[in-house]
Coordinates of C-alpha atoms and ligand atoms in Angstrom, one line a residue:
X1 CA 6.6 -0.9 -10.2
X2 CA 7.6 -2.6 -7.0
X3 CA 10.4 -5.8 -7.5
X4 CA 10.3 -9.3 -5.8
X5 CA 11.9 -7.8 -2.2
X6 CA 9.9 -4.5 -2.6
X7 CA 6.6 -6.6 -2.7
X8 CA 7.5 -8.7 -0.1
X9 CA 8.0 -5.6 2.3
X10 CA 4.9 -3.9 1.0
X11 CA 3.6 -7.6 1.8
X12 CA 4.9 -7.7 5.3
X13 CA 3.5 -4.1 6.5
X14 CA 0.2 -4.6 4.9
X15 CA 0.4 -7.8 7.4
X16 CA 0.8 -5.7 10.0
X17 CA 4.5 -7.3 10.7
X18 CA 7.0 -4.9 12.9
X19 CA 10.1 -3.9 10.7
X20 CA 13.1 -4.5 13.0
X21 CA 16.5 -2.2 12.4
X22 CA 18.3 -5.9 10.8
X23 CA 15.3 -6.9 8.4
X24 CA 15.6 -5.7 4.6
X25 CA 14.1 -2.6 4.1
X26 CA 13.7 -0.1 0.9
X27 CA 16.8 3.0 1.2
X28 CA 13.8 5.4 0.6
X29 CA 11.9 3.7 3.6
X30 CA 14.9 4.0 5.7
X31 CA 15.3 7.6 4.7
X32 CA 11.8 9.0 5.6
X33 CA 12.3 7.4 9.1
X34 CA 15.3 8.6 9.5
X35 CA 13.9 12.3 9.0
X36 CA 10.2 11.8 10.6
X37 CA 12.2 9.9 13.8
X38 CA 15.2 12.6 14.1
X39 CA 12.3 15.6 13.5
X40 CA 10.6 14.0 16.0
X41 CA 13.2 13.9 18.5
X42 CA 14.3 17.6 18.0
X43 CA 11.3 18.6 18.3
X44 CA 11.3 17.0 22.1
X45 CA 14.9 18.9 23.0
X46 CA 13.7 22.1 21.6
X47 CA 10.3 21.7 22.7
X48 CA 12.4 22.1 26.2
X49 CA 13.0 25.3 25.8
X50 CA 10.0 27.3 26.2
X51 CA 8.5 25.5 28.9
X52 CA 12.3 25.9 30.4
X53 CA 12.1 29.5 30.2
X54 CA 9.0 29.1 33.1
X55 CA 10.7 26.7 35.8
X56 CA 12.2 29.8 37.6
X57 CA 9.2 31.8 37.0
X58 CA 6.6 29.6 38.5
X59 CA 3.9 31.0 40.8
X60 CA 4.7 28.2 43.4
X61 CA 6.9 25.4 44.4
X62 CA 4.4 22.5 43.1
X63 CA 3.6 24.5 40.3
X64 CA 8.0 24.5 39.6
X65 CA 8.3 20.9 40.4
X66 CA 5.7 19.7 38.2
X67 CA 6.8 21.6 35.0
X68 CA 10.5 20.1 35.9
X69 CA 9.3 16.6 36.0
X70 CA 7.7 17.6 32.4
X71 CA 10.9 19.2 31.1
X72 CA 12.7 16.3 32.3
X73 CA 10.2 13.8 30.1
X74 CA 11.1 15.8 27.2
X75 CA 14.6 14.7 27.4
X76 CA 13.8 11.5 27.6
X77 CA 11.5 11.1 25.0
X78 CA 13.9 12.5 23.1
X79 CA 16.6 9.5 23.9
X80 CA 14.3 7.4 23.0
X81 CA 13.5 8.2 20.4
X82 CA 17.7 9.1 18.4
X83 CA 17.8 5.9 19.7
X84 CA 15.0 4.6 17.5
X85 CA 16.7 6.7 14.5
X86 CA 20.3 5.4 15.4
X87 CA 18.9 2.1 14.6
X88 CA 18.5 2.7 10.9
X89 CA 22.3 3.5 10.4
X90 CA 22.7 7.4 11.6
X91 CA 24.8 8.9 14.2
X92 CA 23.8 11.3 16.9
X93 CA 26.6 13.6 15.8
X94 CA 25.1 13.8 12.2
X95 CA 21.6 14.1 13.7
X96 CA 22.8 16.9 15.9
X97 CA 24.8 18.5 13.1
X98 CA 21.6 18.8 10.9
X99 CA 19.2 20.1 13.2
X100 CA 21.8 22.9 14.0
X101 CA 23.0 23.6 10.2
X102 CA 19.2 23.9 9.8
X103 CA 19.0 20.5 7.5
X104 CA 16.5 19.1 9.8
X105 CA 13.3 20.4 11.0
X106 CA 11.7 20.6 14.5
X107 CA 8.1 21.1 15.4
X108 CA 6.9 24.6 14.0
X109 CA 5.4 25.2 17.2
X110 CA 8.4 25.6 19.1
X111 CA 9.0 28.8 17.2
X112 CA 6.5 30.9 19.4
X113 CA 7.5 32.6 22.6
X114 CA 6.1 31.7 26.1
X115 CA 5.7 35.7 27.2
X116 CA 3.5 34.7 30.3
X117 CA 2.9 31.8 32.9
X118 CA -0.5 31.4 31.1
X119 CA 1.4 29.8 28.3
X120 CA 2.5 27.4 30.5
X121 CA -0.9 26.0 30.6
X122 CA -2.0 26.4 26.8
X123 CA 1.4 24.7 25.8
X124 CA 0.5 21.4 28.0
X125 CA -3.3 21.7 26.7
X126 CA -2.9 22.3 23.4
X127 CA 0.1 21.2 22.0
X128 CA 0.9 18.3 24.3
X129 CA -2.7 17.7 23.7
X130 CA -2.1 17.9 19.8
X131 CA 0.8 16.0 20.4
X132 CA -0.9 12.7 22.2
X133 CA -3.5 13.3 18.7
X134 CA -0.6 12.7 16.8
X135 CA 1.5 10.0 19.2
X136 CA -1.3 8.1 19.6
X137 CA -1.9 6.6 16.2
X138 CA 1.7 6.3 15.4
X139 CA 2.6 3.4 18.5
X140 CA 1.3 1.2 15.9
X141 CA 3.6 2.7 13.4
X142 CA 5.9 -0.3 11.0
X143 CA 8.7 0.3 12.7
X144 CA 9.5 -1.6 15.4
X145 CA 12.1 0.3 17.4
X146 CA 9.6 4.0 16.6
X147 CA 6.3 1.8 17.6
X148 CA 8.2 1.0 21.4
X149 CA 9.5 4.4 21.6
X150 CA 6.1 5.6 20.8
X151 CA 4.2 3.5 23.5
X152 CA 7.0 4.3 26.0
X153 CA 6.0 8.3 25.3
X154 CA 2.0 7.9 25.1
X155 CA 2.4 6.9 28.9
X156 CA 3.5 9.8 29.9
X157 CA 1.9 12.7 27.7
X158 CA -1.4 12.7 29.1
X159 CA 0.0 13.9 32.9
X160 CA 1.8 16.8 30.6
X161 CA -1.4 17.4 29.3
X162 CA -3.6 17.3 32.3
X163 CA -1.3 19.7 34.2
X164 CA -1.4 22.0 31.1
X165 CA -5.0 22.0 31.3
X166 CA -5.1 22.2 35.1
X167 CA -3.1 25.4 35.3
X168 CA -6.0 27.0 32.3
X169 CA -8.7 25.6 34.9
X170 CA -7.1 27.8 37.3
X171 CA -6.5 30.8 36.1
X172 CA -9.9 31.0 33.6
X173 CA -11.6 30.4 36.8
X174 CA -9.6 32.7 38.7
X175 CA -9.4 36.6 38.7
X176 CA -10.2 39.2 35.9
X177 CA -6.4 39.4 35.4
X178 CA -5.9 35.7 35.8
X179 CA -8.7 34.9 33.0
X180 CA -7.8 37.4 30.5
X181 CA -3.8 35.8 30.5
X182 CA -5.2 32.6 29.7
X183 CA -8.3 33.9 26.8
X184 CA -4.3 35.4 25.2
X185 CA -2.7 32.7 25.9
X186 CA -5.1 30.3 24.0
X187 CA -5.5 33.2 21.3
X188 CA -1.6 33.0 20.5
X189 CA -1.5 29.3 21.0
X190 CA -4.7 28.1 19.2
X191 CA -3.7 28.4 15.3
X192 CA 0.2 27.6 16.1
X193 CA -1.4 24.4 17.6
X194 CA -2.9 23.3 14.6
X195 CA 0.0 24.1 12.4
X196 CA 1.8 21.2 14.4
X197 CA -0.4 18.1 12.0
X198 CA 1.7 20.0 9.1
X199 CA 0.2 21.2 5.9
X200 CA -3.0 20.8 4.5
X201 CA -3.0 17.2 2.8
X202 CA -2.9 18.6 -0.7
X203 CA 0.5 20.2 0.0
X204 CA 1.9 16.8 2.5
X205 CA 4.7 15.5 0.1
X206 CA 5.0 12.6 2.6
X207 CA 1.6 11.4 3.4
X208 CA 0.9 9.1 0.5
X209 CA 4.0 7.3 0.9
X210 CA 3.8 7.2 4.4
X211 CA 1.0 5.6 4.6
X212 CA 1.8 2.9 2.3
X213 CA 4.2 1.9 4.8
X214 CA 2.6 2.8 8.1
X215 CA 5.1 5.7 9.1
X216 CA 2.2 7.8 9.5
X217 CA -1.0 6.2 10.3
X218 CA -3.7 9.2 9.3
X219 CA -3.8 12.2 7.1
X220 CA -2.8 15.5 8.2
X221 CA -6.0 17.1 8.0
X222 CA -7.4 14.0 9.5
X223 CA -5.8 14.1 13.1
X224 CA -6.3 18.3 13.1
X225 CA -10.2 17.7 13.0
X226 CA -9.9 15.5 15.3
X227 CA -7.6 18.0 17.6
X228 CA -10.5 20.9 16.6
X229 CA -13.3 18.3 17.6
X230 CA -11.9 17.1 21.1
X231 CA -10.3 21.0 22.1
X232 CA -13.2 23.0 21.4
X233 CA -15.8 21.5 24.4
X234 CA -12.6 21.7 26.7
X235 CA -12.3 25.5 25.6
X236 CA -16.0 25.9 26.5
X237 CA -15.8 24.3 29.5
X238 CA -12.7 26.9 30.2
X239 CA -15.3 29.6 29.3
X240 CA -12.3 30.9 26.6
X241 CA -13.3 31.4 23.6
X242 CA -11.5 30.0 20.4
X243 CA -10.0 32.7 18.3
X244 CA -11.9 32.0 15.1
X245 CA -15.1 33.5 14.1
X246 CA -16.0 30.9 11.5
X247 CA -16.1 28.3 13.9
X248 CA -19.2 26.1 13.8
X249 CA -20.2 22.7 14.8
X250 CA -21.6 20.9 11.2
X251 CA -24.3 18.1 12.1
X252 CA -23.8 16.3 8.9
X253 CA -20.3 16.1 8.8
X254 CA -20.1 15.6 13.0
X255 CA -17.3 17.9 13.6
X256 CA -16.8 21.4 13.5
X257 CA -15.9 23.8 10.3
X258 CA -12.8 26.0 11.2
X259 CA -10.6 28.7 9.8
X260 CA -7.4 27.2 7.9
X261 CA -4.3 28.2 9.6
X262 CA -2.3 30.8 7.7
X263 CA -0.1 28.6 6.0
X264 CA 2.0 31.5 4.3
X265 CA 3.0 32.0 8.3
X266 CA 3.7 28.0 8.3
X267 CA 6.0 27.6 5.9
X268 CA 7.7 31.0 7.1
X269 CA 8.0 29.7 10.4
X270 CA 9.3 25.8 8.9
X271 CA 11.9 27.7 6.6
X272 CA 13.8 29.3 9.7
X273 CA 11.6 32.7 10.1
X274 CA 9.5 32.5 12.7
X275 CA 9.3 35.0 16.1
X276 CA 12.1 32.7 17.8
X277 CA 13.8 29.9 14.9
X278 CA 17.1 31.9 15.6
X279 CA 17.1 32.1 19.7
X280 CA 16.3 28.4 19.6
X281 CA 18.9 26.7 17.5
X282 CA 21.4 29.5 19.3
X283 CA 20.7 27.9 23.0
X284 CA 20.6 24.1 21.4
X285 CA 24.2 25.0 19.6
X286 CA 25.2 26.5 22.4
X287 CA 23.9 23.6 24.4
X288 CA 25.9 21.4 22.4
X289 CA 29.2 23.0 22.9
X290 CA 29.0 23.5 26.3
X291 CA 28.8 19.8 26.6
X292 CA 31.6 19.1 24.5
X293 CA 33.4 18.4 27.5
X294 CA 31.4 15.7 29.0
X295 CA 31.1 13.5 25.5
X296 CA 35.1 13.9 24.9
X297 CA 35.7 13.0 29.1
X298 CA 33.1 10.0 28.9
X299 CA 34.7 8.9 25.5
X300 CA 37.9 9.0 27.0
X301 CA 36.7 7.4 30.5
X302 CA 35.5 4.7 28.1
X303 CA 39.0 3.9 26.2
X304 CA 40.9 3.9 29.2
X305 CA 38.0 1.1 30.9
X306 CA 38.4 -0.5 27.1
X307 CA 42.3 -0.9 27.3
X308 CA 42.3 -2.1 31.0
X309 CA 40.0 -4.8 29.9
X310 CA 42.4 -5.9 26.9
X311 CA 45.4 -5.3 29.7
Ligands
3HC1 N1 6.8 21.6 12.0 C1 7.9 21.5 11.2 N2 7.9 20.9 10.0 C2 6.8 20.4 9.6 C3 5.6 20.4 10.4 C4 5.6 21.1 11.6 N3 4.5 21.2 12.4 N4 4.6 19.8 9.7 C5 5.2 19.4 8.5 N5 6.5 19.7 8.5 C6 7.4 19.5 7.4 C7 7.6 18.1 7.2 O1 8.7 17.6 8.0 C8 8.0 18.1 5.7 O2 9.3 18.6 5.5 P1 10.6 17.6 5.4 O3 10.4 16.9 4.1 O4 11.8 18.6 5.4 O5 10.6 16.7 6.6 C9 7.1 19.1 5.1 O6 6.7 20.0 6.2 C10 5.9 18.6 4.4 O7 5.0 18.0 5.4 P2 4.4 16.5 5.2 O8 3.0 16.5 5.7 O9 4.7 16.0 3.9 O10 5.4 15.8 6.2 P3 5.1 14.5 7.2 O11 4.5 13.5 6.4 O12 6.4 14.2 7.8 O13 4.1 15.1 8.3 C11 4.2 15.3 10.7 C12 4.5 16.0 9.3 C13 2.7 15.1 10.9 C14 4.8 16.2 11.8 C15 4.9 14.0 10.7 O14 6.3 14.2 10.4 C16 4.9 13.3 12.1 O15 3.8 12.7 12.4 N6 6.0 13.3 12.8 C17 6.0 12.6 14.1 C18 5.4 13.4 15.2 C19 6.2 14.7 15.5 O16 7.3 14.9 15.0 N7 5.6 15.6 16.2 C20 6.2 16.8 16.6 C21 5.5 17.3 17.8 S1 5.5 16.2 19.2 C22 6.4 17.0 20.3 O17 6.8 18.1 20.0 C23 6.7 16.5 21.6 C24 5.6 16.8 22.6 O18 6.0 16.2 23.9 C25 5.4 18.3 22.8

C-alpha cells in the first residue's frame, strides 16, 4: 500500500512528468535506475570490445574508419549515460568496481566472439538494430537525466546500424566465400540477438515494477517480436536465411512464430559463463588500471588549479 509521497510520485509518472535527480523519489525507484542505467552503460564500454577487435582487421580504409567512428560512439554513450546514473547518488568508482567484481551486469550479447569481419556486419544489424528496438521506447523513460541521455544515443544508432547492414549487403551479395561468412555470421548472431530483450516476461523480475514507473516502457517479449518482425524481411532481402526452422509468419496474430532462445544458455552466459565473460572483464580491468595514471594526474592537475584559485 503506497503512502501520501509514494502516491504522489506514482501520481506524477502516470502524468507523464520527468523525474529530475533533486525531486523526491522512492529508494527502490532510485535503486532499479541505478542498476538498469549503470548495466546500460557497461554494456556500451564492453560492447567496445568486439567490434574493437576488427578496427585493425578491416578489409579497407573506409571500412576501418567507419567502424572507429562507431567504437568511438560507444564511449560516448557510455558517458552519458554514468552520467545519468551519477545523478541518483553513485560514484563512477563504485560503478566501475561492480561491473569488474562481477556485481553488475552487461549486455549478454557481448559474451560472444567476433571470429570473422562478417560479424562486423551482423553486430551493427542485429544487435545495434535490437538495440535502437530497445532505445527507442525508453527516450520517453521517467527519468529525466536517462530520457536525455537516451534521445542523445537514438541519433546516432541508426548510422551504426545501417553500416552494420551495409557490410551484410555486401558480402551476401558478393562471392560464394563472401556469402557463406555472412549466412555464419547471422547463424551465430541471430539467437544471441534476441537474448539481448532479457528473459521471457514470466521470468522478468523487473518488468512489472518497471513499468509502473516508466523505467521500461514495453515487455520483454514485446520489443523481441517486434525485433523478429522488422529483421526477418531484411534477412530475406539479404537472401540469408534465419537459423530457425519453426519460423513462420502467423496472419492472425501479424507477426511471426519463432523458436525461444535457449535460455539455459542465457542465464549461463548472465551468470559469468559464457564463450568470452572472462576475456572481457580481463581487458576492461585491465583497462582500468592502466588508466590509473591519468585519473590520479588529472585529480592532482585539479587540486593544484583548486589551491591556486584559493591562493
Ligand atoms: N544481458 C545481461 N543481463 C540481462 C539481460 C541481458 N541481455 N537481460 C536481462 N538481464 C538481467 C537483468 O539485468 C536482471 O538482472 P539484475 O536484477 O541483476 O539486473 C535479470 O536479467 C532479469 O531480467 P529482467 O527482465 O527482470 O530485467 P530488466 O527489467 O532490467 O530488463 C533489459 C532487461 C531489457 C536489458 C533492461 O534492463 C533494459 O532495457 N536496459 C536498458 C537497455 C540496455 O541495457 N541495453 C543493453 C544493450 S544496448 C547496447 O549494448 C548498446 C548498443 O550500442 C550496442
Amino acid at each position: 500500500e503506497m503512502n501520501p509521497q509514494e502516491r504522489a510520485f506514482q501520481e506524477r509518472i502516470d502524468a507523464g512528468e520527468k523525474i529530475e535527480p533533486k525531486d523526491w523519489m522512492p529508494e527502490a525507484y532510485r535503486k532499479n535506475l541505478i542498476r538498469q542505467i549503470g548495466q546500460h552503460a557497461h554494456s556500451e564500454i564492453v560492447g567496445q570490445l568486439p567490434e574493437g577487435n576488427w578496427i585493425t582487421r578491416a578489409p579497407t580504409l573506409e571500412r576501418k574508419a567507419i567502424l572507429l567512428a562507431k567504437v568511438q560512439d560507444e564511449a560516448g554513450h557510455g558517458l552519458y549515460l554514468y552520467c545519468a546514473a551519477e545523478t541518483l547518488g553513485i560514484s563512477r568508482d563504485e560503478l566501475f568496481e561492480q561491473l569488474h567484481s562481477g556485481k553488475m551486469k552487461y549486455s549478454s550479447i557481448f559474451n560472444y566472439p567476433t571470429l570473422t569481419w562478417a560479424d562486423m556486419g551482423a553486430v551493427g544489424w542485429l544487435v545495434d538494430g535490437a538495440a535502437i528496438m530497445n532505445q527507442v521506447p525508453l527516450q520517453r523513460t521517467s527519468f529525466g537525466p536517462y530520457s536525455r541521455a537516451m534521445i542523445r544515443i537514438c541519433k546516432e544508432e541508426s548510422f551504426h546500424q545501417r553500416q552494420g547492414f551495409d557490410i551484410m549487403m555486401k558480402m551476401a551479395n558478393g562471392t560464394e566465400a563472401q556469402k557463406r561468412m555472412a549466412q555464419d555470421a547471422l547463424n551465430r548472431f541471430w539467437f544471441p540477438a534476441l537474448m539481448m530483450f532479457g528473459p521471457s516476461d514470466k521470468d522478468s523480475v523487473h518488468s512489472a515494477q518497471s513499468m509502473a514507473w516508466k523505467i521500461k516502457m514495453n515487455t520483454n517479449d514485446e520489443l523481441r517480436q517486434k525485433f523478429v518482425d522488422q529483421t526477418v524481411p531484411q534477412a530475406e532481402y539479404l537472401g540469408l536465411t534465419v537459423p530457425d526452422e519453426n519460423l513462420v509468419w502467423n496472419e492472425e496474430k501479424g507477426g511471426y512464430d519463432f523458436s525461444e532462445p535457449d535460455w539455459n544458455e542465457f542465464f549461463d552466459v548472465i551468470s559469468g559463463n559464457g564463450p568470452c565473460n572472462t576475456e572481457r572483464l580481463e581487458t576492461r580491468k585491465n583497462a582500468w588500471e592502466d588508466g590509473a595514471w591519468v585519473r590520479e594526474a588529472m585529480q592532482a592537475h585539479a587540486e593544484k588549479r583548486a589551491a591556486r584559485a584559493k591562493a
